[in-house]
Tab-separated table of C-alpha atoms in Angstrom:
chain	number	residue	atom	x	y	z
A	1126	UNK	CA	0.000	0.000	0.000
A	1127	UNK	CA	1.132	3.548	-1.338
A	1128	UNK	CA	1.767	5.904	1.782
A	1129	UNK	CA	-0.961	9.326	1.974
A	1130	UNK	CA	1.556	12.153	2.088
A	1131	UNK	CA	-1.456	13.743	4.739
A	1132	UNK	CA	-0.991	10.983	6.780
A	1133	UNK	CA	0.327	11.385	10.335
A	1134	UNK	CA	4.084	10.696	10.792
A	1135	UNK	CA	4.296	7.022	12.611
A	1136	UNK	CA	0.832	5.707	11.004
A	1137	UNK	CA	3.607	3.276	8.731
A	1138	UNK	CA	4.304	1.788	11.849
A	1139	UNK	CA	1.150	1.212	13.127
A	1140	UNK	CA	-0.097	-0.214	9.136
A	1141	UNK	CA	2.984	-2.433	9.847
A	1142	UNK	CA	1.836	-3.324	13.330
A	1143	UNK	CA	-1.564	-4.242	11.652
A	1144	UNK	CA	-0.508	-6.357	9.746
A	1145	UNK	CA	1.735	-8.384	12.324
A	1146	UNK	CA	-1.767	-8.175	14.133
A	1147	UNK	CA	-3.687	-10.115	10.774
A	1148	UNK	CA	-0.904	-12.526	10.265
A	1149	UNK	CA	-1.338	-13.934	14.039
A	1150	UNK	CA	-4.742	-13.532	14.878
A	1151	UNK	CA	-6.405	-14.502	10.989
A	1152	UNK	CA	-3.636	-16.787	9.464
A	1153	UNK	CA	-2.121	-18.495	12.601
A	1154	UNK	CA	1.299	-17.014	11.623
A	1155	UNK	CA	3.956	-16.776	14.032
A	1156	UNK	CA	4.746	-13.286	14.981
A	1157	UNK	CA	8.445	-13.444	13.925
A	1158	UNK	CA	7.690	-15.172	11.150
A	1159	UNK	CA	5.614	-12.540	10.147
A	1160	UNK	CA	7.563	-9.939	10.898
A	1161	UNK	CA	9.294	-9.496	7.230
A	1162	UNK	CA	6.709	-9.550	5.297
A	1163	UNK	CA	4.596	-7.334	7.539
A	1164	UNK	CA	7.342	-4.575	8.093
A	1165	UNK	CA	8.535	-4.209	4.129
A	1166	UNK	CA	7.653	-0.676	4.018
A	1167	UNK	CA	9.219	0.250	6.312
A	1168	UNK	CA	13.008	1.508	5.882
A	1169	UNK	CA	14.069	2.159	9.744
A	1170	UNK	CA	15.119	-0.490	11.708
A	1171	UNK	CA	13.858	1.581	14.635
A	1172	UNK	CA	10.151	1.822	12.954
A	1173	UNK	CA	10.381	-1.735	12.246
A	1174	UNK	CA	11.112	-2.238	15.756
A	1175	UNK	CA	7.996	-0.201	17.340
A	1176	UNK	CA	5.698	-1.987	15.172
A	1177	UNK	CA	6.809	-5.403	16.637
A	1178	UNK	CA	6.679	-3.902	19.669
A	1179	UNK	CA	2.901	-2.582	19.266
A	1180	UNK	CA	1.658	-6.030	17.755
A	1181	UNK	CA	2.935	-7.652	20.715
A	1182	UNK	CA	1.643	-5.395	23.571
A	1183	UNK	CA	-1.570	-5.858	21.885
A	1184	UNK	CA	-1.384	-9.708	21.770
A	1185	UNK	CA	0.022	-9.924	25.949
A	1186	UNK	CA	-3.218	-7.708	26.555
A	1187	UNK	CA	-5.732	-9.135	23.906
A	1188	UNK	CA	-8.215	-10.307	26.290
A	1189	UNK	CA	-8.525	-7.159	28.281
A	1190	UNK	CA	-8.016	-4.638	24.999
A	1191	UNK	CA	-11.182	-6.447	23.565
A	1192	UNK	CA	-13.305	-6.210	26.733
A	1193	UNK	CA	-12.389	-2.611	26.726
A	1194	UNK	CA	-13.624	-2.195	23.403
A	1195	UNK	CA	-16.890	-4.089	23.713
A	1196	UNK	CA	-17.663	-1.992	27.022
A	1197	UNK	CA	-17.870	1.451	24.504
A	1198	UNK	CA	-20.043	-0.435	21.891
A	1199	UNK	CA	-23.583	-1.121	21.359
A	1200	UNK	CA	-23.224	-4.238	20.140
A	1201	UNK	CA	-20.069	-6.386	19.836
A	1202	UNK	CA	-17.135	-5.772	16.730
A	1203	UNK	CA	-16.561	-9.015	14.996
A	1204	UNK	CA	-13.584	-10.212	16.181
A	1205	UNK	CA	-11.662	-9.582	12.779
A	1206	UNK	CA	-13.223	-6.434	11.865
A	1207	UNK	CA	-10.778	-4.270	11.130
A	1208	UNK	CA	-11.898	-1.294	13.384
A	1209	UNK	CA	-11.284	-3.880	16.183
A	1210	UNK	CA	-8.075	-4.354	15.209
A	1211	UNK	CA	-7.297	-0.345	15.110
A	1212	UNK	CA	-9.202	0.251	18.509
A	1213	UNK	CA	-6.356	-2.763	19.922
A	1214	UNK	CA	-3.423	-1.214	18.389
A	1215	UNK	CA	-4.058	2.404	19.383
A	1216	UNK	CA	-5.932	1.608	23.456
A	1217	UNK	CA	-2.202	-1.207	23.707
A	1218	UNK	CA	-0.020	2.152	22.578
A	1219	UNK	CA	-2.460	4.859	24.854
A	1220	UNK	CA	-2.664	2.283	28.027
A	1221	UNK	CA	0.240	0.282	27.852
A	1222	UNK	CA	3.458	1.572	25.757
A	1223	UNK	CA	2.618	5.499	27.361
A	1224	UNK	CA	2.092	6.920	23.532
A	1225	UNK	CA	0.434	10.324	23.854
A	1226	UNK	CA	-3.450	9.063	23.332
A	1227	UNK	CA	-3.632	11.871	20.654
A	1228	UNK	CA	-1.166	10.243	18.063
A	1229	UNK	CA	-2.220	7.010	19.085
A	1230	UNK	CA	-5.814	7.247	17.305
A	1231	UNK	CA	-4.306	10.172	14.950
A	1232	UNK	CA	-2.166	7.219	13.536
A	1233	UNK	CA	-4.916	4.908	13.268
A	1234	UNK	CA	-7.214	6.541	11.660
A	1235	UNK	CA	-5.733	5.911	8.727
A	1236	UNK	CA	-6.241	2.290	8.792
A	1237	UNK	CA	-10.016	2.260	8.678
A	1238	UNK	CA	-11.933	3.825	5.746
A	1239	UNK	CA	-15.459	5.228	5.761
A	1240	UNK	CA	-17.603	4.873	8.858
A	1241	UNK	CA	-15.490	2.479	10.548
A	1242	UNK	CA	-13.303	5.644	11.091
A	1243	UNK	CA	-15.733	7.700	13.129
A	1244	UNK	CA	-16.605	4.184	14.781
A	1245	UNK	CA	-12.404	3.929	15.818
A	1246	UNK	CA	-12.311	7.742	16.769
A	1247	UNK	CA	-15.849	7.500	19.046
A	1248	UNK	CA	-15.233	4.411	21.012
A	1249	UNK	CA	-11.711	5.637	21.628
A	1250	UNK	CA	-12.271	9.189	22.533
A	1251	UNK	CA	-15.038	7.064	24.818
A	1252	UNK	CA	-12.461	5.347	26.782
A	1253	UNK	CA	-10.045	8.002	27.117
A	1254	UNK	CA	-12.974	10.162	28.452
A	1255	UNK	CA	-14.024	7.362	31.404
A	1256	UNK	CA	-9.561	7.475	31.791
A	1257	UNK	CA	-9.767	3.701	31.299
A	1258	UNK	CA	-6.941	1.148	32.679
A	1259	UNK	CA	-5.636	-2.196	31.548
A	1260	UNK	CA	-5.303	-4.409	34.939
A	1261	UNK	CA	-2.334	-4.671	36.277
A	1262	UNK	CA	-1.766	-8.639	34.978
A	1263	UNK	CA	-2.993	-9.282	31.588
A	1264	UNK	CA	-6.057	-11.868	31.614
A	1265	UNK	CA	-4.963	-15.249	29.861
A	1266	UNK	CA	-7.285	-16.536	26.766
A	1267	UNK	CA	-9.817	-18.536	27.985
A	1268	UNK	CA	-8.883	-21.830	26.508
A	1269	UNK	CA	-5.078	-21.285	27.948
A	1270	UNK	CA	-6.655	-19.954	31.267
A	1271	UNK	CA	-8.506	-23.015	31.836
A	1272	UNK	CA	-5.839	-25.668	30.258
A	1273	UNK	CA	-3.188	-24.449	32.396
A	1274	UNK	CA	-5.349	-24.017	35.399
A	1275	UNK	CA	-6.325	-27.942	35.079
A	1276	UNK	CA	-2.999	-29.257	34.482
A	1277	UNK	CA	-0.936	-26.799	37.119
A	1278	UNK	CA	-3.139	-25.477	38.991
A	1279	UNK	CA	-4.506	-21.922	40.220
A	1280	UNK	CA	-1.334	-20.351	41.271
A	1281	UNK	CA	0.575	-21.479	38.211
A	1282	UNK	CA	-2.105	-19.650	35.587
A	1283	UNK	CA	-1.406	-16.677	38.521
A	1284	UNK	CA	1.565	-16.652	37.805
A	1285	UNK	CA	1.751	-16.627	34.262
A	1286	UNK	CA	0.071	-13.817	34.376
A	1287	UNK	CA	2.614	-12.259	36.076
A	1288	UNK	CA	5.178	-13.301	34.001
A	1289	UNK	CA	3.498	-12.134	30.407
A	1290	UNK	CA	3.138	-8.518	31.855
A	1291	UNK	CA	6.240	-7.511	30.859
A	1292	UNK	CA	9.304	-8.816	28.369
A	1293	UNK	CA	11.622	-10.462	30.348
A	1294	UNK	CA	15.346	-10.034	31.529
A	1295	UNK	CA	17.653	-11.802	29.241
A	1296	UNK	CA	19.617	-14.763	30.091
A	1297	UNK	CA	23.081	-15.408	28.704
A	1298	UNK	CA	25.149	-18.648	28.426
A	1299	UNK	CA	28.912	-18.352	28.601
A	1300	UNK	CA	31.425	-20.454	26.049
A	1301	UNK	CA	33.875	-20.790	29.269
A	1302	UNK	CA	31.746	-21.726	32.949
A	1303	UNK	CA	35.005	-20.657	34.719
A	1304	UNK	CA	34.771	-17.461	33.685
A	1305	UNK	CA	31.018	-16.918	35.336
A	1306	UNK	CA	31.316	-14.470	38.118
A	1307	UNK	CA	33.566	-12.583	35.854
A	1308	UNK	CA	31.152	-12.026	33.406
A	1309	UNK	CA	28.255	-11.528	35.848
A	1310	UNK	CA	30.460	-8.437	36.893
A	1311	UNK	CA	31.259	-7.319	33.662
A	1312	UNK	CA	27.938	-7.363	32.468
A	1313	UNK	CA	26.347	-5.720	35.814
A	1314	UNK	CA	24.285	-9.431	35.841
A	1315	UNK	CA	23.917	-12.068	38.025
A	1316	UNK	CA	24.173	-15.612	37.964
A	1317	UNK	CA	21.813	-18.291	38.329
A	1318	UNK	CA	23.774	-21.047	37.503
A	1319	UNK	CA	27.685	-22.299	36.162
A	1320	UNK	CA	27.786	-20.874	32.765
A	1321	UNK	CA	25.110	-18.516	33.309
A	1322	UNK	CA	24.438	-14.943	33.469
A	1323	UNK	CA	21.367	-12.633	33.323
A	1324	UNK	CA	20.996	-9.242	32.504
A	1325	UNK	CA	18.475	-6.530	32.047
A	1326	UNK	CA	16.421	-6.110	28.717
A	1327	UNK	CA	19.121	-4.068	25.889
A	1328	UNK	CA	18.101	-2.843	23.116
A	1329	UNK	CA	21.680	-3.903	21.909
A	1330	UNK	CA	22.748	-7.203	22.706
A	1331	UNK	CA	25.689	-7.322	19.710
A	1332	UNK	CA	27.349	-4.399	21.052
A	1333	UNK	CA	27.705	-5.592	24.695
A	1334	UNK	CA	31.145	-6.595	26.072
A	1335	UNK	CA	32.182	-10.580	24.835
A	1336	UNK	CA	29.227	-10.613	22.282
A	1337	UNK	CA	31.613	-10.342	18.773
A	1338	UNK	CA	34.164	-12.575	20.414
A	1339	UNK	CA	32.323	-14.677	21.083
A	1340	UNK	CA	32.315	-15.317	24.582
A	1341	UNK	CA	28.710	-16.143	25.353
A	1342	UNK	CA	25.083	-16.519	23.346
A	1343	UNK	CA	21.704	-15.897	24.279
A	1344	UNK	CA	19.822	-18.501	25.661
A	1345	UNK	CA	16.894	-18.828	28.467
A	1346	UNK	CA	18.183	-20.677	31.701
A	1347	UNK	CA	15.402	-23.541	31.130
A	1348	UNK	CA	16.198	-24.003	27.458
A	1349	UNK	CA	20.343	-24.798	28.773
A	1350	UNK	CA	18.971	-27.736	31.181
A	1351	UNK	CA	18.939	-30.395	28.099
A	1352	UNK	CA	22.568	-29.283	27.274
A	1353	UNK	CA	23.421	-29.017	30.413
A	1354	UNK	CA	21.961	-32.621	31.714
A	1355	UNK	CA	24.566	-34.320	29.628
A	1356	UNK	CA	27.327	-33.614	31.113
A	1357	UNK	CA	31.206	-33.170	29.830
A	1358	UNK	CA	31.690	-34.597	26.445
A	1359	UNK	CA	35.001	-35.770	26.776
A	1360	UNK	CA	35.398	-36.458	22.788
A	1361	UNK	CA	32.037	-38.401	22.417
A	1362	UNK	CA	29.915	-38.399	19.951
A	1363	UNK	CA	26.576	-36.488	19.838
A	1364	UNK	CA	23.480	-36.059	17.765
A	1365	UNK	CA	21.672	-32.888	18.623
A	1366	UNK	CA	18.399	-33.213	16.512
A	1367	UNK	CA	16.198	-30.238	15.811
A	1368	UNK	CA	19.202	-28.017	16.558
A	1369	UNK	CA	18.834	-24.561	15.241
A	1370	UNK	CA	19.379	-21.576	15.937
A	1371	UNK	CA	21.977	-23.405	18.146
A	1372	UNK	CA	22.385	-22.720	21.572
A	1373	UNK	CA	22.069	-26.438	22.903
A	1374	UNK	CA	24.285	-27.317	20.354
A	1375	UNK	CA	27.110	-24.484	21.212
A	1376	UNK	CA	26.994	-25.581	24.666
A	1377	UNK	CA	27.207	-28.824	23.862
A	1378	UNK	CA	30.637	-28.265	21.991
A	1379	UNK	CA	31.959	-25.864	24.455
A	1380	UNK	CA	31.182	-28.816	26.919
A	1381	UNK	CA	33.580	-31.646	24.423
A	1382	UNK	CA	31.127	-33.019	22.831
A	1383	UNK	CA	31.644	-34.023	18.981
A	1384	UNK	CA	28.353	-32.697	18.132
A	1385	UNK	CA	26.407	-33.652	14.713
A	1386	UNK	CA	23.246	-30.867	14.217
A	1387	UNK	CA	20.527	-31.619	12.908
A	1388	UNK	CA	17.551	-29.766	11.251
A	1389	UNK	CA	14.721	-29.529	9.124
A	1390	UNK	CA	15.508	-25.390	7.558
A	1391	UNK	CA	18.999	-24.420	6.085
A	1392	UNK	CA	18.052	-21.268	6.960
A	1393	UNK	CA	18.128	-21.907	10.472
A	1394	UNK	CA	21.005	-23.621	10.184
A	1395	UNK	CA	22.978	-20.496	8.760
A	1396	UNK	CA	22.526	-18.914	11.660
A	1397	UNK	CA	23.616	-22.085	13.618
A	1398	UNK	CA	26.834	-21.765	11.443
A	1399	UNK	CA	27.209	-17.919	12.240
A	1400	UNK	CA	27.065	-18.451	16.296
A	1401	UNK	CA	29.530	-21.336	15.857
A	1402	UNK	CA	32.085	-19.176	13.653
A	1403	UNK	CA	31.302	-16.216	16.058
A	1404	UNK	CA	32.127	-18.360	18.989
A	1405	UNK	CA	34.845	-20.375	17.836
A	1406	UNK	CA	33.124	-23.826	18.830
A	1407	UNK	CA	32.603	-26.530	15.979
A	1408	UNK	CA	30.509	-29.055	15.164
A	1409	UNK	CA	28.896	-30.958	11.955
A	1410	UNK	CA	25.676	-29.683	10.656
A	1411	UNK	CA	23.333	-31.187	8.150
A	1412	UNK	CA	20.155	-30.359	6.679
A	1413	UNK	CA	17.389	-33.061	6.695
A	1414	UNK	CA	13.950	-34.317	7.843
A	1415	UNK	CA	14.835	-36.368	11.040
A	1416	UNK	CA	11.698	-38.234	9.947
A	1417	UNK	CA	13.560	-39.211	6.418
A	1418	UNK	CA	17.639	-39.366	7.733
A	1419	UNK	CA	19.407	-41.349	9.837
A	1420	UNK	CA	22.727	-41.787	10.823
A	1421	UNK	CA	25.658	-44.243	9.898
A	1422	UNK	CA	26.256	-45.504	13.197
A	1423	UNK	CA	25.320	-45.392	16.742
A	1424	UNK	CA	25.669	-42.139	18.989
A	1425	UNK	CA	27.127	-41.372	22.644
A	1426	UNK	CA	24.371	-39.291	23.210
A	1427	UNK	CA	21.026	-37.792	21.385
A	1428	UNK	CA	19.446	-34.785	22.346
A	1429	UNK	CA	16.091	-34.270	21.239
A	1430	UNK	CA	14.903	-30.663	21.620
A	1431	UNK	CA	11.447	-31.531	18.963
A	1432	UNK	CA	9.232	-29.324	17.339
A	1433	UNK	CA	6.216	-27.960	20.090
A	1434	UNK	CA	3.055	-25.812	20.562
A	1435	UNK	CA	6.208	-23.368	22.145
A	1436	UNK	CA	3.009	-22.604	24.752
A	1437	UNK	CA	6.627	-22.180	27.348
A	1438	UNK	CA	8.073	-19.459	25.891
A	1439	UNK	CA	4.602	-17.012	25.890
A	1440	UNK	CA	6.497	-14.264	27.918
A	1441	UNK	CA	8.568	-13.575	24.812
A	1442	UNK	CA	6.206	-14.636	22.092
A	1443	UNK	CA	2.630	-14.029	23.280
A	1444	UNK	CA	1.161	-14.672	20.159
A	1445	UNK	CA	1.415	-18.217	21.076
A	1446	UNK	CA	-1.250	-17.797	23.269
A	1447	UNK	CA	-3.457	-16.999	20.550
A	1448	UNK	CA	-2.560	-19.254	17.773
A	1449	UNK	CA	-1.728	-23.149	19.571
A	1450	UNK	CA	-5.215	-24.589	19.591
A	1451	UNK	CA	-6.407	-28.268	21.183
A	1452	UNK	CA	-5.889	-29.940	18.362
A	1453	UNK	CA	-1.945	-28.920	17.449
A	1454	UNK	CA	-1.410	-29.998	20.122
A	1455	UNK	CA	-2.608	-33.454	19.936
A	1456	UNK	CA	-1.331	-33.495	16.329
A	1457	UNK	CA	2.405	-31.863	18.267
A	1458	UNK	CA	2.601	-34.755	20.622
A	1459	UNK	CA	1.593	-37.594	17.916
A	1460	UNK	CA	5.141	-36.145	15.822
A	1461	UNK	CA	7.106	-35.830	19.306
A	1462	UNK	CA	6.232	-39.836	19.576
A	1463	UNK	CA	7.236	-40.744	16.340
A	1464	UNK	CA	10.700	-38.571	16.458
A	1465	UNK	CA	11.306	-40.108	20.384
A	1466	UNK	CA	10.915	-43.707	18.978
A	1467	UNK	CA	13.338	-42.728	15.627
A	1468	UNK	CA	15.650	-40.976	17.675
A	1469	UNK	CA	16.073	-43.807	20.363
A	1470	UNK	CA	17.540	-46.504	17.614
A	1471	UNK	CA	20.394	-43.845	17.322
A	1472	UNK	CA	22.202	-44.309	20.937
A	1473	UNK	CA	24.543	-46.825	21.682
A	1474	UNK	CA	23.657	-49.318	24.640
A	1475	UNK	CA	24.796	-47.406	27.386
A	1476	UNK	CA	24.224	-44.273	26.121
A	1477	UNK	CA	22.501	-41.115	26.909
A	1478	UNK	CA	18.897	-39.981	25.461
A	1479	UNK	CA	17.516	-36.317	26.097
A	1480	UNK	CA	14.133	-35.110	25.394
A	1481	UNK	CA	12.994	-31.698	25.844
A	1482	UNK	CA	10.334	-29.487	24.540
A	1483	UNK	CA	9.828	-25.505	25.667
A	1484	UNK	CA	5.911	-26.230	25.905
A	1485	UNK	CA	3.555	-26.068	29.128
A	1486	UNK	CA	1.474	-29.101	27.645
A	1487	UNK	CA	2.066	-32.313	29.456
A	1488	UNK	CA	0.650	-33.945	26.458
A	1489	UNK	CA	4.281	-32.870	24.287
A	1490	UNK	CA	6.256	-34.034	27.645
A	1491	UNK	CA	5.379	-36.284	30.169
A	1492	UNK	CA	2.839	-38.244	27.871
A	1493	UNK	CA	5.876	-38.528	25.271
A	1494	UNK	CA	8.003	-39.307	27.744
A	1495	UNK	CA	6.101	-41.992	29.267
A	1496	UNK	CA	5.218	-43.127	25.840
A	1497	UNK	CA	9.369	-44.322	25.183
A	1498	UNK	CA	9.359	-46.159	28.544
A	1499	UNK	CA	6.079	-47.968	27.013
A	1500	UNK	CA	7.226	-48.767	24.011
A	1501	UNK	CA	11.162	-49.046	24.445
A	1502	UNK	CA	12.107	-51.894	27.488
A	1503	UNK	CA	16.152	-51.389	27.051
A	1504	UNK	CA	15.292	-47.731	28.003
A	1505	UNK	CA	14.855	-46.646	31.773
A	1506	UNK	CA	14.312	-43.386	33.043
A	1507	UNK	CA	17.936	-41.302	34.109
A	1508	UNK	CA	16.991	-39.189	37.221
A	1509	UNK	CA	18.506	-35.843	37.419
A	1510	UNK	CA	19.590	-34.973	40.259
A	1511	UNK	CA	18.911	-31.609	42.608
A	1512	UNK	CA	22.529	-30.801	42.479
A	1513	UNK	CA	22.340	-30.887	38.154
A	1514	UNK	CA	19.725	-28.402	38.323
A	1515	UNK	CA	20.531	-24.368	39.118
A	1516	UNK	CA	19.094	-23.309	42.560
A	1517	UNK	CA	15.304	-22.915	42.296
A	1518	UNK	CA	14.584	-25.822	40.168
A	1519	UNK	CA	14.041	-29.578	41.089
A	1520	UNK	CA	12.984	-32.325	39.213
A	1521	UNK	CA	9.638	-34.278	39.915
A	1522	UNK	CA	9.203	-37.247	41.800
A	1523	UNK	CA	10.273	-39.592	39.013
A	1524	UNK	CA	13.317	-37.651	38.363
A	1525	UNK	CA	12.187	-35.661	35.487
A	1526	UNK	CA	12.625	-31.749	35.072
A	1527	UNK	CA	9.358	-29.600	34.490
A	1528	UNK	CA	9.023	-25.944	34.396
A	1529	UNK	CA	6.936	-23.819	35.012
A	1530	UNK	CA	5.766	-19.865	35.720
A	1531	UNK	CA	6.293	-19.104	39.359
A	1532	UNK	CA	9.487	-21.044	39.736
A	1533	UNK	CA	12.153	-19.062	39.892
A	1534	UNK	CA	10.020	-15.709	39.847
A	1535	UNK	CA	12.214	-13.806	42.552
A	1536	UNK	CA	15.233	-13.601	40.070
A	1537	UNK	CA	12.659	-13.123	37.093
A	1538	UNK	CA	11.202	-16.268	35.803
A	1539	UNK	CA	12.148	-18.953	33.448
A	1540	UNK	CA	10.985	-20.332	29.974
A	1541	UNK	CA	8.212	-22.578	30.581
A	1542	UNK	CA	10.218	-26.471	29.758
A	1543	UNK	CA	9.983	-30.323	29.875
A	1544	UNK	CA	13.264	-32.597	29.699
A	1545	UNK	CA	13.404	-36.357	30.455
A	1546	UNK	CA	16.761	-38.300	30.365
A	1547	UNK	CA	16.968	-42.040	29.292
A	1548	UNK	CA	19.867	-44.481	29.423
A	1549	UNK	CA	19.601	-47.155	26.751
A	1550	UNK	CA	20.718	-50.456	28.602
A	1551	UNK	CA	23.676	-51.907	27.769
């Protein structure tokens, strides 16, 4: 679409925003995934930035934006109209990102055509008027509300609501776990763990101290635990499956492993390459459908990180909350089976097996999980250990690691994260 030279300076943004908005809510697109396409127009990376940041303010507060917006109305917007989607994008920038409520709607107004547009400007100026407030914890969707509320509990839906009310910090993983409390200093972090640091939200990651040399990645303390549950690699061989972008497999090889990556997307994997030629680490990687390839012989250890709902990392990507329904799931956990069960003729008797997934569902991790001990007798459940796990965390009663909002909350939160660890008998 050809810009108005009378429009408002910023509405690109917001047009871009829009369109992050459609991709999520009408196509079940993720939101980075999206984010190309949607921002084309736009030529600053700074615009380009805002209008990922408006689309996903909007999607943490969906719930509550809407029931703002059918408060002012006589009778409800459909839910992809796209005044609805204008009202979201300019109450998420008046209420929650502190834009002056005057260019929020000025900048939206554009968007909407005809009557729609006096629709946008009089439900708005409505809510402004009445000085209307988002709560202070975003409501959950329903269908996530009362999923995670029947498989956690109460508190645990509490306290993902606590956690998707703001980004959060950002948690680093170092190439050398000697060399921790140094770089907790350096970086004005702290340190949850050996080979762990986390710092405030930056706006510029690449230019902080260690980043072009390599010295550390970023990577959420729950998603290091499969990595970090195998151990020193001591020259052994390793098949990290479904590896991109990387970090698992960059801690493996810091860690001595011989690593083999996997994955599905060479484009992925480019950026696997990049991390390992920023950080000096090597390791093998190959494109191919896990489903299609296998090895020539045997591994150490396989690490299975599979495809999920992603339903764990909603604090960062909210527009998973929105998008996974029932039945991707069910479809998810059927493909996390299938890879398990391929994956497990790969390790040697006596070796290690790892399965993780960053989803909340227990049907894409303990189900699966339970599912190999069913199907597989030379495999038995691998406890881990209190003292494997970083302060906060413990595994469950059969010795498996689940996480999930509220643990760790004093020291800001953690990825929401299954991992089970096998030993193939020898």
């Amino acid at each position: 679409m050809t810009k108005d030279k009378t429009e408002p300076h910023g509405t690109a943004s917001r047009r871009a925003a829009l369109r992050l908005l459609d991709a999520v809510l009408r196509k079940g697109l993720p939101l980075e995934a999206a984010l190309d396409g949607a921002t084309r127009e736009l030529d600053r990376a700074d615009d380009r930035a805002f209008a990922h940041a408006i689309a996903a303010e909007t999607l943490r507060r969906l719930p509550d934006l809407d029931a703002l917006i059918d408060s002012a109305t006589q009778k409800p917007l459909p839910y992809d109209a796209k005044a609805r989607f204008a009202l979201r994008i300019a109450l998420s920038q008046a209420l929650a990102l502190e834009t002056p409520a005057h260019a929020a709607i000025a900048t939206v107004l554009p968007l909407v055509d005809g009557g729609p547009r006096k629709l946008v400007h009089g439900v708005f100026g409505a809510l402004m008027r009445k000085q209307a407030t988002l709560p202070a914890l975003p409501t959950l969707p329903k269908p996530v509300a009362a999923r995670w509320r029947g498989n956690w509990g109460l508190a645990t839906a509490e306290a993902a609501r606590a956690l998707i009310a703001a980004p959060p910090p950002i948690d680093l993983a170092l190439k050398k776990v000697e060399a921790t409390a140094e770089w907790a200093e350096r970086l004005g972090g702290i340190s949850l763990a050996p080979g762990h640091v986390r710092i405030a939200r930056s706006a510029g990651i690449s230019t902080l101290p260690g980043f072009a040399e390599g010295d550390w990645w970023v990577q959420d303390i729950a998603a290091s635990l499969p990595a970090r549950l195998l151990g020193e690699g001591e020259g052994r061989h390793l098949l990290d499956l479904c590896a991109a972008p990387g970090g698992k497999t960059l801690r493996l090889a810091a860690a001595g492993w011989r690593v083999t990556a996997l994955d599905l997307s060479e484009p992925r994997l480019v950026r696997l390459q990049e991390n390992l030629a920023r950080t000096g680490l090597s390791a093998e990687t190959i494109a191919a459908d896990l489903t299609l390839w296998a090895p020539e012989e045997a591994a150490d250890a396989v690490l299975l990180d599979a495809p999920c709902s992603a339903t764990g990392i909603f604090r960062r990507h909210p527009d998973v909350l929105h998008r996974v329904r029932e039945r991707a799931i069910g479809e998810l956990a059927e493909q996390q089976r299938a890879m398990l069960l391929r994956a497990a003729d790969w390790v040697k008797p006596g070796g290690t097996l790892v399965y993780a997934v960053c989803s909340l569902e227990p049907r894409e991790g303990e189900a699966v999980a339970d599912a190999l001990i069913e199907a597989r007798p030379d495999y038995a459940l691998l406890p881990v250990e209190n003292a494997e796990l970083p302060d906060g965390l413990t595994p469950d009663r059969s010795g498996r690691v689940r996480v999930l909002p509220g643990m760790l909350a004093d020291q800001g939160g953690a990825d929401g994260f299954f991992v089970a660890r096998f030993r193939r008998k020898g």
